[in-house]
mmCIF file of C-alpha atoms in Angstrom:
data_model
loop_
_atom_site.group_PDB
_atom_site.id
_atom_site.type_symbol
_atom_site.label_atom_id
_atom_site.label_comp_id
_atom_site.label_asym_id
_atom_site.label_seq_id
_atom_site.Cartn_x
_atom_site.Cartn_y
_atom_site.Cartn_z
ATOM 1 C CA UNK S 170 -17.080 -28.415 16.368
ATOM 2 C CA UNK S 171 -19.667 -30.809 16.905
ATOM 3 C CA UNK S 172 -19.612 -33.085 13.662
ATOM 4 C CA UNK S 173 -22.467 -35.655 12.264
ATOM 5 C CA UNK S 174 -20.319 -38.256 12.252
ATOM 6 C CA UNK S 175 -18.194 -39.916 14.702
ATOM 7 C CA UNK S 176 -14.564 -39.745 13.697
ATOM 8 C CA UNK S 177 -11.494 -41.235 15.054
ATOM 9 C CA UNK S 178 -8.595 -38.522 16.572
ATOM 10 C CA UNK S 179 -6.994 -39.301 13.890
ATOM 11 C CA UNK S 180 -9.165 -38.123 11.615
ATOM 12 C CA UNK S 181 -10.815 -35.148 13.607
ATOM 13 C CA UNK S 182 -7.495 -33.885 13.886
ATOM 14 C CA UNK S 183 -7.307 -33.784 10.261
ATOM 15 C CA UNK S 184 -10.531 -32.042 9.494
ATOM 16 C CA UNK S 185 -9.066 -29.181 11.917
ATOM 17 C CA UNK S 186 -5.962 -29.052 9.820
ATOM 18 C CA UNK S 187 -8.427 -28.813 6.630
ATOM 19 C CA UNK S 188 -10.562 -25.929 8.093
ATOM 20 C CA UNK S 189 -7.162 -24.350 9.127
ATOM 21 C CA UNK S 190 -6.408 -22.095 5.489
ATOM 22 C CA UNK S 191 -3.223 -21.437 7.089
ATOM 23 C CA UNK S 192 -1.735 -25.364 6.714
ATOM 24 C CA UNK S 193 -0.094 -26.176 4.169
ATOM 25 C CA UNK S 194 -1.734 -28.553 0.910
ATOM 26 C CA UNK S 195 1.168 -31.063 0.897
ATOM 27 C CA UNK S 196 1.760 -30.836 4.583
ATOM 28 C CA UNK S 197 -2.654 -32.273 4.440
ATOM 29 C CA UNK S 198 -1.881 -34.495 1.797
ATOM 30 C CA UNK S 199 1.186 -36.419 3.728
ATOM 31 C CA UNK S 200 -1.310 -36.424 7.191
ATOM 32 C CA UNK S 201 -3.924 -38.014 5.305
ATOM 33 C CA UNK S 202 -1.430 -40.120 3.919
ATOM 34 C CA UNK S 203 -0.217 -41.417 7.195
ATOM 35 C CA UNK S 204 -3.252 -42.044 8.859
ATOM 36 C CA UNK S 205 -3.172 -46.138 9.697
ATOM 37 C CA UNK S 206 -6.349 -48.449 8.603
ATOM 38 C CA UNK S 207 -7.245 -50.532 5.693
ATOM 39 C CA UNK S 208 -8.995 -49.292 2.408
ATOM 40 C CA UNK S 209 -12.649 -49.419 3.687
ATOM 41 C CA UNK S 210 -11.822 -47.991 6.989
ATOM 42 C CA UNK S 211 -9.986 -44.927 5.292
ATOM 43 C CA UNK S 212 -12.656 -44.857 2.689
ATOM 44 C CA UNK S 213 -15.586 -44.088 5.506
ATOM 45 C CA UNK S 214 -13.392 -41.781 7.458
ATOM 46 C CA UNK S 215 -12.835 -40.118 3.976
ATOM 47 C CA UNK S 216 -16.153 -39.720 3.426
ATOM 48 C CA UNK S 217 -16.921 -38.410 6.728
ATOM 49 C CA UNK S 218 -14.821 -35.936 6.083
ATOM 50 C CA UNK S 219 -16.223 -34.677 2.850
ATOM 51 C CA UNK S 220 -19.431 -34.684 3.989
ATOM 52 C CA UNK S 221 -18.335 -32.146 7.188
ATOM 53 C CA UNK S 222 -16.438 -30.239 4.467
ATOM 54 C CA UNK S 223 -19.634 -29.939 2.695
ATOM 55 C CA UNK S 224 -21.503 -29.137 5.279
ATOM 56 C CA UNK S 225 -19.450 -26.057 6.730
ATOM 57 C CA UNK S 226 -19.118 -24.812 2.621
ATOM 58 C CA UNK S 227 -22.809 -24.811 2.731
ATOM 59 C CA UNK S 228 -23.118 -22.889 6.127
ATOM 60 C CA UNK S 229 -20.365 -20.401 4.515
ATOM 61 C CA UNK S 230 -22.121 -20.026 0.918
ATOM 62 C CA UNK S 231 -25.537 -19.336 3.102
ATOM 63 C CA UNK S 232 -23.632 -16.815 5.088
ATOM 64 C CA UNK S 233 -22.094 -15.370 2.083
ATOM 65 C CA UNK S 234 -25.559 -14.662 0.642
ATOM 66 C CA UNK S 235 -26.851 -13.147 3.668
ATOM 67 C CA UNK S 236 -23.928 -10.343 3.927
ATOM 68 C CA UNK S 237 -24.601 -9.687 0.339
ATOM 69 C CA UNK S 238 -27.953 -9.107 1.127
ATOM 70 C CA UNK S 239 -27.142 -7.182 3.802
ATOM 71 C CA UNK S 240 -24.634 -5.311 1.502
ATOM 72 C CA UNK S 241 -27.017 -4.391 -0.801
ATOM 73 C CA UNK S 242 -29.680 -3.218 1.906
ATOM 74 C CA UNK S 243 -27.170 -0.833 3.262
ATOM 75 C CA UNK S 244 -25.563 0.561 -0.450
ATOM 76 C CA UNK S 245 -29.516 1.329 -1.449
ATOM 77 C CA UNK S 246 -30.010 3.206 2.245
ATOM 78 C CA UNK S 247 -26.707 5.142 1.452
ATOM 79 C CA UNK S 248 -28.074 5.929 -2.282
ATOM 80 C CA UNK S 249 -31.470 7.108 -0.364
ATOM 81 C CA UNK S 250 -30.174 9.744 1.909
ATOM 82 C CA UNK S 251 -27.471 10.790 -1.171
ATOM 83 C CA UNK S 252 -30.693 11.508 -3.196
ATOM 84 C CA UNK S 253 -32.344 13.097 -0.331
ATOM 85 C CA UNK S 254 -29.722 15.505 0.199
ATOM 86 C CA UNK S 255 -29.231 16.216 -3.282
ATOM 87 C CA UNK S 256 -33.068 17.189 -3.938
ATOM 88 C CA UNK S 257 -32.931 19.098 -0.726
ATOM 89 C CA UNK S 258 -30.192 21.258 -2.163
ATOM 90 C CA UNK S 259 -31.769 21.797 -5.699
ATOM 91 C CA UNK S 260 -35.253 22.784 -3.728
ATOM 92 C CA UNK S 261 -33.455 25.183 -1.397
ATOM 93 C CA UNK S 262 -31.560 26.304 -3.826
ATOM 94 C CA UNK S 263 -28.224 25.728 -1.977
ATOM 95 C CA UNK S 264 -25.798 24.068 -4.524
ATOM 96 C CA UNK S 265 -22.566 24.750 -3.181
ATOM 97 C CA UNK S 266 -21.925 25.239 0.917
ATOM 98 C CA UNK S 267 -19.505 23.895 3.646
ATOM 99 C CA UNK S 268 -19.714 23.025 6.986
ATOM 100 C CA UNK S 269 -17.472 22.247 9.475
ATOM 101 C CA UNK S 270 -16.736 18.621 8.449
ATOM 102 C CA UNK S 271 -17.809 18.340 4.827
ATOM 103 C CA UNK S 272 -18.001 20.668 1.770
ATOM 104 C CA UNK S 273 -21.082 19.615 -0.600
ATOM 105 C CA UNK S 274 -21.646 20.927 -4.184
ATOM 106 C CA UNK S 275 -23.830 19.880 -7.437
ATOM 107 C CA UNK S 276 -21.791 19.628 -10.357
ATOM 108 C CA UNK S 277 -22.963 18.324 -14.009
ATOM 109 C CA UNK S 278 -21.886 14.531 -14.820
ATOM 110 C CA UNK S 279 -19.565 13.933 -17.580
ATOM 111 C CA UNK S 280 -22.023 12.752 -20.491
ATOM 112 C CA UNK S 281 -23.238 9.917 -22.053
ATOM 113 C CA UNK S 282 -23.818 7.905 -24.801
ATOM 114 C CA UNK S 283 -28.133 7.510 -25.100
ATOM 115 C CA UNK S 284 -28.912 5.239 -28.350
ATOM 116 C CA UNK S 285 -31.613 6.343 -30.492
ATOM 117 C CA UNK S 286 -31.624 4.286 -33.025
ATOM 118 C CA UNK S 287 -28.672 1.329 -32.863
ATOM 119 C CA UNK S 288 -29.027 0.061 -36.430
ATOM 120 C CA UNK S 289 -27.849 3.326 -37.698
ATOM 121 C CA UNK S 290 -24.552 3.199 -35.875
ATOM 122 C CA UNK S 291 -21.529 3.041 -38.018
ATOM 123 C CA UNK S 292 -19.713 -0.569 -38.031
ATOM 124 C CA UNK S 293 -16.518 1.122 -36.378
ATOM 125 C CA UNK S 294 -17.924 2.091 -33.180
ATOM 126 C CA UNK S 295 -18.678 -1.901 -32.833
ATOM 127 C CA UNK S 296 -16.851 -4.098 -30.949
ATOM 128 C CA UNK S 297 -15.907 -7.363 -32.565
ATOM 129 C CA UNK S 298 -16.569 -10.673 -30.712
ATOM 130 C CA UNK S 299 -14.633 -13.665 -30.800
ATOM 131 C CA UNK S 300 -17.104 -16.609 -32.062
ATOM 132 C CA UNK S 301 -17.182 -19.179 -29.005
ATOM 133 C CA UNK S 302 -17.278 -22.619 -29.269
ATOM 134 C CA UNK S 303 -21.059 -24.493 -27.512
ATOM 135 C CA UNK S 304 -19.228 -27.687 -26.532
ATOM 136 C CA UNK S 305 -23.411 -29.052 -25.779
ATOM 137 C CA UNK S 306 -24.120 -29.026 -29.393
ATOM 138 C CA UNK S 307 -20.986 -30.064 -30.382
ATOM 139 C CA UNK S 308 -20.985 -33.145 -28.020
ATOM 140 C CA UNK S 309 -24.646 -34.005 -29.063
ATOM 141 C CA UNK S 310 -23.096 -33.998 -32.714
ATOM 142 C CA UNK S 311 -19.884 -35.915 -31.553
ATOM 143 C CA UNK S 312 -22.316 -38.978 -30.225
ATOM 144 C CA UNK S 313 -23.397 -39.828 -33.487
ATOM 145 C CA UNK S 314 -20.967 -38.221 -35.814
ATOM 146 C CA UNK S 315 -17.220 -39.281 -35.050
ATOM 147 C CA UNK S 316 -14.904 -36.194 -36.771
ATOM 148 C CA UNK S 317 -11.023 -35.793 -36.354
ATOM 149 C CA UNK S 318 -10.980 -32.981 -34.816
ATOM 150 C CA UNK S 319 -13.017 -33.178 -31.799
ATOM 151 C CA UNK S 320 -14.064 -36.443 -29.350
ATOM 152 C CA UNK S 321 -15.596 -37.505 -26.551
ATOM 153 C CA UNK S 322 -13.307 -38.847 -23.838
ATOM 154 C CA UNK S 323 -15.017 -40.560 -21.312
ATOM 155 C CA UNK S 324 -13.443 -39.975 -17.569
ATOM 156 C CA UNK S 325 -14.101 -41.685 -14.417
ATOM 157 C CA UNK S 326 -14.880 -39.913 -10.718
ATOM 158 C CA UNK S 327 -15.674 -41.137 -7.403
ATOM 159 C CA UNK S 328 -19.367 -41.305 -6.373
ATOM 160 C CA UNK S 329 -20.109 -41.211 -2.487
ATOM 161 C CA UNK S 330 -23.624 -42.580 -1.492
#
């Protein structure tokens, strides 16, 4: 795989082993571990490495949303010819028939439940939610209000530019 950046053996070996989903996590962590060079050497190979990772997760997500698409495309086709068939059978007036590799009939759906008028539905055929928390609001109170039983905790994270 051609890569953006030029990195050592050492470390191109390693982004094979991370594209492999076969290797094992700790068997990655103790290569990575291993690999010789001081802080700021390690710490550009590292971030060659994340940026490649990147870069092939976007090329997967993109490809991802293209089957889907694709998906989709071909469900809808399969829904269109269904239909067809099914109005073709109600105009001809054939509702029930086999052939030699399929047997096709037109049977009633089980039914359901059309609402009319929702506000006159009894209370017992609601389902009760759990209330759920909206940690945004909460932290926006939190900034200026200081409670005991919530805080903010403020975390660190590395930053790659």
């Amino acid at each position: 795989m051609a890569t953006l950046y030029e990195l050592t053996e050492e470390y191109r070996q390693l982004l094979e082993m991370m594209e492999d989903d076969t290797v094992d996590p700790e068997v990655l962590q103790d290569t990575l571990e291993g690999v010789d060079g001081e802080i700021e050497a390690k710490a550009d190979n590292c971030a060659k490495l994340i940026r490649e990772l990147n870069g092939v997760t976007s090329v997967i997500n993109e490809e991802i949303e293209r089957l889907k698409a694709r998906k989709d495309v071909i469900s809808n086709n399969a829904d269109r010819v269904k239909k067809y068939l099914e109005k073709a059978m109600i105009d001809t007036g054939k509702r029930k028939f086999k052939t030699a590799l399929f047997g096709f009939n037109i049977q009633k759906n089980p039914a359901s439940v059309v609402i009319d008028q929702e506000d006159k539905i009894p209370e017992e055929y609601w389902i009760k939610q759990d209330p759920k928390l909206d940690k945004a609001l909460l932290k926006k109170w939190l900034k200026d209000n200081p409670e005991d039983f919530a805080h903010l905790e403020q975390s660190e994270g590395l930053r790659i530019r």
